CSV table of C-alpha atoms in Angstrom, one decimal:
chain,number,residue,atom,x,y,z
A,1,UNK,CA,-10.8,-9.4,-4.9
A,2,UNK,CA,-8.0,-8.0,-4.2
A,3,UNK,CA,-5.6,-4.9,-3.9
A,4,UNK,CA,-2.0,-4.4,-4.1
A,5,UNK,CA,0.9,-1.9,-3.8
A,6,UNK,CA,2.9,-2.2,-6.9
A,7,UNK,CA,5.7,0.2,-7.1
A,8,UNK,CA,6.2,3.7,-6.0
A,9,UNK,CA,2.0,5.3,-6.3
A,10,UNK,CA,0.7,2.5,-8.2
A,11,UNK,CA,-1.5,0.2,-6.9
A,12,UNK,CA,-2.9,-3.5,-8.7
A,13,UNK,CA,-6.5,-3.5,-8.5
A,14,UNK,CA,-8.8,-7.0,-9.0
A,15,UNK,CA,-12.2,-7.6,-9.1
A,16,UNK,CA,-14.7,-9.3,-11.3
A,17,UNK,CA,-17.6,-8.7,-13.5
A,18,UNK,CA,-20.4,-10.8,-15.1
A,19,UNK,CA,-19.4,-9.4,-18.2
A,20,UNK,CA,-16.5,-9.5,-20.7
A,21,UNK,CA,-15.8,-5.3,-20.0
A,22,UNK,CA,-12.6,-5.4,-22.5
A,23,UNK,CA,-14.5,-6.3,-25.0
A,24,UNK,CA,-18.4,-5.6,-24.2
A,25,UNK,CA,-18.6,-4.0,-27.8
A,26,UNK,CA,-17.4,-6.1,-29.3
A,27,UNK,CA,-19.4,-9.1,-27.9
A,28,UNK,CA,-22.3,-7.4,-29.1
A,29,UNK,CA,-21.4,-7.0,-32.2
A,30,UNK,CA,-20.3,-3.4,-32.5
A,31,UNK,CA,-16.9,-1.9,-33.2
A,32,UNK,CA,-14.9,1.3,-31.9
A,33,UNK,CA,-14.4,0.3,-28.2
A,34,UNK,CA,-11.5,3.0,-27.5
A,35,UNK,CA,-10.7,1.6,-24.1
A,36,UNK,CA,-12.1,0.9,-20.9
A,37,UNK,CA,-10.7,2.0,-17.2
A,38,UNK,CA,-11.9,2.3,-14.2
A,39,UNK,CA,-12.6,5.7,-12.1
A,40,UNK,CA,-12.9,5.8,-7.9
A,41,UNK,CA,-14.4,8.9,-6.2
A,42,UNK,CA,-12.5,9.5,-2.6
A,43,UNK,CA,-14.5,12.2,-2.1
A,44,UNK,CA,-18.3,11.8,-2.3
A,45,UNK,CA,-18.4,12.9,-5.9
A,46,UNK,CA,-20.3,10.4,-7.7
A,47,UNK,CA,-20.3,11.8,-11.0
A,48,UNK,CA,-18.9,9.5,-13.0
A,49,UNK,CA,-19.5,10.4,-16.2
A,50,UNK,CA,-16.8,11.1,-18.8
A,51,UNK,CA,-18.0,14.6,-19.6
A,52,UNK,CA,-17.3,15.7,-15.3
A,53,UNK,CA,-13.6,15.3,-13.6
A,54,UNK,CA,-13.6,13.9,-10.1
A,55,UNK,CA,-10.6,15.4,-7.9
A,56,UNK,CA,-9.7,13.1,-5.8
A,57,UNK,CA,-9.8,9.5,-7.4
A,58,UNK,CA,-8.3,6.6,-8.2
A,59,UNK,CA,-7.7,6.3,-11.8
A,60,UNK,CA,-6.4,3.3,-14.3
A,61,UNK,CA,-6.8,1.4,-17.6
A,62,UNK,CA,-8.5,-2.2,-17.3
A,63,UNK,CA,-5.7,-3.7,-19.5
A,64,UNK,CA,-5.6,-7.7,-18.4
A,65,UNK,CA,-9.2,-9.8,-17.8
A,66,UNK,CA,-9.3,-13.2,-17.6
A,67,UNK,CA,-12.9,-16.3,-17.0
A,68,UNK,CA,-13.8,-18.3,-14.3
A,69,UNK,CA,-13.8,-21.7,-15.3
A,70,UNK,CA,-17.5,-23.0,-13.4
A,71,UNK,CA,-18.2,-19.7,-12.7
A,72,UNK,CA,-19.3,-17.6,-15.9
A,73,UNK,CA,-17.6,-14.6,-14.2
A,74,UNK,CA,-14.9,-12.5,-15.8
A,75,UNK,CA,-11.5,-11.2,-13.5
A,76,UNK,CA,-9.8,-8.0,-14.5
A,77,UNK,CA,-7.1,-6.5,-13.6
A,78,UNK,CA,-6.1,-2.6,-13.6
A,79,UNK,CA,-3.2,-0.6,-12.4
A,80,UNK,CA,-4.6,2.4,-10.4
A,81,UNK,CA,-3.0,6.0,-9.2
A,82,UNK,CA,-5.0,7.7,-6.5
A,83,UNK,CA,-4.7,11.7,-8.1
A,84,UNK,CA,-5.9,14.7,-7.1
A,85,UNK,CA,-7.0,16.1,-10.5
A,86,UNK,CA,-7.6,19.8,-9.0
A,87,UNK,CA,-4.0,20.2,-8.8
A,88,UNK,CA,-1.4,21.8,-11.7
A,89,UNK,CA,1.8,21.2,-10.2
A,90,UNK,CA,2.8,18.5,-12.2
A,91,UNK,CA,2.2,15.9,-10.1
A,92,UNK,CA,-1.0,15.2,-9.3
A,93,UNK,CA,-0.8,11.6,-7.3
A,94,UNK,CA,-1.4,12.4,-3.4
A,95,UNK,CA,0.8,11.5,-1.6
A,96,UNK,CA,0.8,8.4,1.2
A,97,UNK,CA,0.3,10.5,4.4
A,98,UNK,CA,-2.1,12.5,3.2
A,99,UNK,CA,-4.1,9.7,1.3
A,100,UNK,CA,-4.5,8.4,4.7
A,101,UNK,CA,-6.2,11.0,6.1
A,102,UNK,CA,-8.6,11.8,3.2
A,103,UNK,CA,-9.6,7.8,3.4
A,104,UNK,CA,-9.8,7.8,7.5
A,105,UNK,CA,-13.4,8.5,7.3
A,106,UNK,CA,-14.9,6.2,4.4
A,107,UNK,CA,-15.7,2.8,5.1
A,108,UNK,CA,-16.3,2.7,1.9
A,109,UNK,CA,-14.5,4.0,-2.0
A,110,UNK,CA,-17.2,3.8,-4.9
A,111,UNK,CA,-16.4,2.9,-8.7
A,112,UNK,CA,-17.2,2.4,-11.3
A,113,UNK,CA,-15.8,1.0,-14.8
A,114,UNK,CA,-16.2,3.5,-17.6
A,115,UNK,CA,-16.2,1.9,-21.9
A,116,UNK,CA,-15.8,4.7,-24.5
A,117,UNK,CA,-16.2,3.4,-28.2
A,118,UNK,CA,-17.0,5.6,-30.5
A,119,UNK,CA,-19.4,6.9,-31.7
A,120,UNK,CA,-21.7,5.4,-29.2
A,121,UNK,CA,-22.3,6.8,-25.6
A,122,UNK,CA,-19.7,5.9,-23.0
A,123,UNK,CA,-21.1,2.2,-20.7
A,124,UNK,CA,-20.9,2.3,-17.5
A,125,UNK,CA,-21.2,-0.6,-14.9
A,126,UNK,CA,-23.1,-0.4,-11.6
A,127,UNK,CA,-21.3,0.7,-8.8
A,128,UNK,CA,-18.8,-1.6,-7.1
A,129,UNK,CA,-17.2,-0.6,-3.3
A,130,UNK,CA,-13.7,-1.1,-1.9
A,131,UNK,CA,-13.3,-1.5,2.0
A,132,UNK,CA,-11.2,1.6,3.1
A,133,UNK,CA,-9.0,-0.2,5.1
A,134,UNK,CA,-8.3,-2.6,2.4
A,135,UNK,CA,-6.4,0.6,0.5
A,136,UNK,CA,-5.3,1.6,4.2
A,137,UNK,CA,-2.8,-1.8,5.0
A,138,UNK,CA,-1.8,-1.4,1.7
A,139,UNK,CA,-0.8,2.1,1.4
A,140,UNK,CA,0.6,1.2,4.8
A,141,UNK,CA,2.6,-1.3,3.1
A,142,UNK,CA,6.1,-1.6,3.7
A,143,UNK,CA,7.9,-0.4,0.2
A,144,UNK,CA,9.2,-4.2,-0.9
A,145,UNK,CA,12.9,-3.9,-3.0
A,146,UNK,CA,14.0,-5.8,-5.3
A,147,UNK,CA,16.4,-9.1,-4.4
A,148,UNK,CA,19.2,-8.0,-6.3
A,149,UNK,CA,20.0,-4.4,-8.2
A,150,UNK,CA,22.9,-4.2,-11.1
A,151,UNK,CA,25.3,-1.1,-10.1
A,152,UNK,CA,27.7,0.0,-12.7
A,153,UNK,CA,31.4,-1.0,-10.7
A,154,UNK,CA,32.0,2.8,-10.2
A,155,UNK,CA,28.5,3.0,-8.4
A,156,UNK,CA,29.1,-0.4,-6.1
A,157,UNK,CA,29.5,0.5,-2.4
A,158,UNK,CA,33.7,-0.2,-1.8
A,159,UNK,CA,34.4,-3.9,-0.6
A,160,UNK,CA,37.0,-6.4,-1.2
A,161,UNK,CA,34.2,-8.6,-2.8
A,162,UNK,CA,33.6,-6.8,-5.7
A,163,UNK,CA,31.4,-9.8,-7.1
A,164,UNK,CA,29.2,-10.2,-4.2
A,165,UNK,CA,25.7,-9.2,-5.0
A,166,UNK,CA,24.9,-5.8,-4.3
A,167,UNK,CA,20.9,-5.0,-2.3
A,168,UNK,CA,18.8,-2.3,-1.2
A,169,UNK,CA,18.9,-2.4,2.4
A,170,UNK,CA,17.1,0.4,2.9
A,171,UNK,CA,14.0,2.0,1.5
A,172,UNK,CA,13.6,5.6,2.9
A,173,UNK,CA,9.5,7.4,2.7
A,174,UNK,CA,9.3,10.9,3.0
A,175,UNK,CA,6.4,13.1,2.6
A,176,UNK,CA,7.7,15.7,0.9
A,177,UNK,CA,9.6,13.7,-2.9
A,178,UNK,CA,7.5,12.7,-5.4
A,179,UNK,CA,8.8,8.7,-4.8
A,180,UNK,CA,10.5,6.8,-2.0
A,181,UNK,CA,14.2,6.9,-1.8
A,182,UNK,CA,16.7,4.5,-1.3
A,183,UNK,CA,18.2,4.9,2.0
A,184,UNK,CA,21.3,2.4,1.6
A,185,UNK,CA,22.7,0.2,-0.9
A,186,UNK,CA,24.6,-2.5,0.7
A,187,UNK,CA,25.7,-6.5,0.0
A,188,UNK,CA,23.0,-7.9,0.6
A,189,UNK,CA,24.7,-9.8,3.7
A,190,UNK,CA,23.6,-6.1,5.8
A,191,UNK,CA,20.2,-7.0,5.1
A,192,UNK,CA,17.6,-6.5,7.4
A,193,UNK,CA,18.0,-8.1,10.9
A,194,UNK,CA,14.9,-10.1,11.9
A,195,UNK,CA,13.1,-12.9,13.5
A,196,UNK,CA,16.0,-14.5,16.3
A,197,UNK,CA,19.2,-12.7,13.9
A,198,UNK,CA,17.4,-9.3,16.5
A,199,UNK,CA,19.3,-10.5,19.2
A,200,UNK,CA,22.9,-10.2,17.0
A,201,UNK,CA,21.9,-6.7,15.6
A,202,UNK,CA,24.6,-4.4,17.0
A,203,UNK,CA,21.3,-2.0,17.6
A,204,UNK,CA,18.4,-4.2,19.6
A,205,UNK,CA,15.4,-3.2,21.8
A,206,UNK,CA,11.7,-4.4,22.7
A,207,UNK,CA,9.7,-2.4,23.6
A,208,UNK,CA,7.0,-2.3,26.5
A,209,UNK,CA,2.5,-2.3,25.7
A,210,UNK,CA,1.0,-0.2,29.3
A,211,UNK,CA,-2.5,1.5,30.0
A,212,UNK,CA,-2.2,5.5,29.8
A,213,UNK,CA,-3.8,5.4,32.2
A,214,UNK,CA,-2.1,3.5,35.5
A,215,UNK,CA,1.5,2.8,33.3
A,216,UNK,CA,0.7,-1.3,34.0
A,217,UNK,CA,2.0,-3.6,31.5
A,218,UNK,CA,-0.7,-4.8,28.8
A,219,UNK,CA,-0.2,-8.0,28.4
A,220,UNK,CA,-1.4,-10.6,25.6
A,221,UNK,CA,-2.6,-7.6,23.2
A,222,UNK,CA,-1.9,-6.6,19.7
A,223,UNK,CA,0.3,-4.1,18.1
A,224,UNK,CA,1.8,-3.5,14.7
A,225,UNK,CA,6.0,-1.9,15.0
A,226,UNK,CA,6.8,0.0,11.7
A,227,UNK,CA,10.8,0.7,11.5
A,228,UNK,CA,12.4,3.4,10.2
A,229,UNK,CA,12.4,2.1,6.8
A,230,UNK,CA,9.0,1.6,6.3
A,231,UNK,CA,8.9,-2.3,7.5
A,232,UNK,CA,6.0,-4.1,9.5
A,233,UNK,CA,6.2,-6.0,11.8
A,234,UNK,CA,2.9,-7.0,14.1
A,235,UNK,CA,2.8,-9.3,16.8
A,236,UNK,CA,1.3,-9.9,19.8
A,237,UNK,CA,2.6,-8.9,23.5
A,238,UNK,CA,3.8,-11.3,26.3
A,239,UNK,CA,2.6,-11.4,29.4
A,240,UNK,CA,4.2,-8.5,30.8
A,241,UNK,CA,3.3,-6.5,28.4
A,242,UNK,CA,6.5,-6.8,26.1
A,243,UNK,CA,6.4,-6.9,22.0
A,244,UNK,CA,9.3,-8.4,19.8
A,245,UNK,CA,12.8,-7.8,20.0
A,246,UNK,CA,13.4,-5.8,16.9
A,247,UNK,CA,17.1,-5.3,15.7
A,248,UNK,CA,19.5,-2.9,13.1
A,249,UNK,CA,22.0,-1.8,12.5
A,250,UNK,CA,21.8,1.4,12.9
A,251,UNK,CA,19.8,3.3,14.9
A,252,UNK,CA,16.1,3.9,14.3
A,253,UNK,CA,12.7,5.8,15.2
A,254,UNK,CA,9.7,3.3,15.5
A,255,UNK,CA,6.1,3.5,15.3
A,256,UNK,CA,3.5,2.0,16.2
A,257,UNK,CA,-0.1,1.4,15.8
A,258,UNK,CA,-1.3,-0.2,19.2
A,259,UNK,CA,-5.4,0.3,20.7
A,260,UNK,CA,-6.9,2.8,22.2
A,261,UNK,CA,-5.8,3.4,26.1
A,262,UNK,CA,-2.6,1.5,25.8
A,263,UNK,CA,1.1,3.6,25.1
A,264,UNK,CA,4.6,1.8,24.0
A,265,UNK,CA,7.5,2.6,26.4
A,266,UNK,CA,11.4,1.7,26.3
A,267,UNK,CA,13.9,3.7,27.9
A,268,UNK,CA,16.1,4.0,24.7
A,269,UNK,CA,13.2,4.9,22.1
A,270,UNK,CA,12.2,8.2,23.5
A,271,UNK,CA,10.5,8.8,19.9
A,272,UNK,CA,7.0,7.1,19.4
A,273,UNK,CA,3.8,7.9,17.3
A,274,UNK,CA,0.7,6.2,18.1
A,275,UNK,CA,-2.4,5.8,16.9
A,276,UNK,CA,-5.2,3.6,16.5
A,277,UNK,CA,-4.3,-0.3,15.2
A,278,UNK,CA,-6.0,-0.9,12.5
A,279,UNK,CA,-6.0,-4.4,12.5
A,280,UNK,CA,-9.2,-5.9,10.9
A,281,UNK,CA,-9.4,-7.5,7.9
A,282,UNK,CA,-12.3,-7.2,5.5
A,283,UNK,CA,-12.4,-9.2,2.5
A,284,UNK,CA,-14.4,-8.2,-0.9
């Protein structure tokens, strides 16, 4: 049904089943159900048996369920993590940059729900297919900061407005650390410039989409700009190939997703990352 980035390396996965998988053994008059989990293979290993551990997998406990009225189906929820079980360094979750490289060659990730109960053999569901494009979209989704944060007075930014609400102004993602990093904390009024406010930002710019072959403008073309803090802003280029205007408190390097054969130029932004535009929408 859906997959959504929650926090750090945790993703919420929602799916449906024609059976109550949380109380399956109890429904059939048996006790001893230990737990319900979901396993998704990232490396093509389709041995989901409890005696075997998939090296690259998405794994999580199925912990929430509701009956869909009038449909005789159950909607289930699991918090999953993408992990490399072959690592022994104490941090086995797969970092976003690496995860995208693993997923890109595939169309679907295959999953099964596994239920264990004492003293019975494990129960395995049929295979569920998750479109890789939906997973990648969430891996690349901006890290969402809380609207407000509570800080001790000693940790507050220096300001005459000591009682002004404080926000996480910028997230910073780095491939090496184990977690997303807080880039800066400030007053909520210092939040990112967006929309029409971008024109009033201390640093603002537009990019221009051009054909790589002859550098001519590329109008009416889909794009997605990735900001320095990981936010993603999508749009369609204007008749002259211009994107929308982006603004920020300080200078930042931008990334952009465009279709093959198209590039982006801007006199004041020499650092531009180009890749295929990944904007196709697939529902499941």
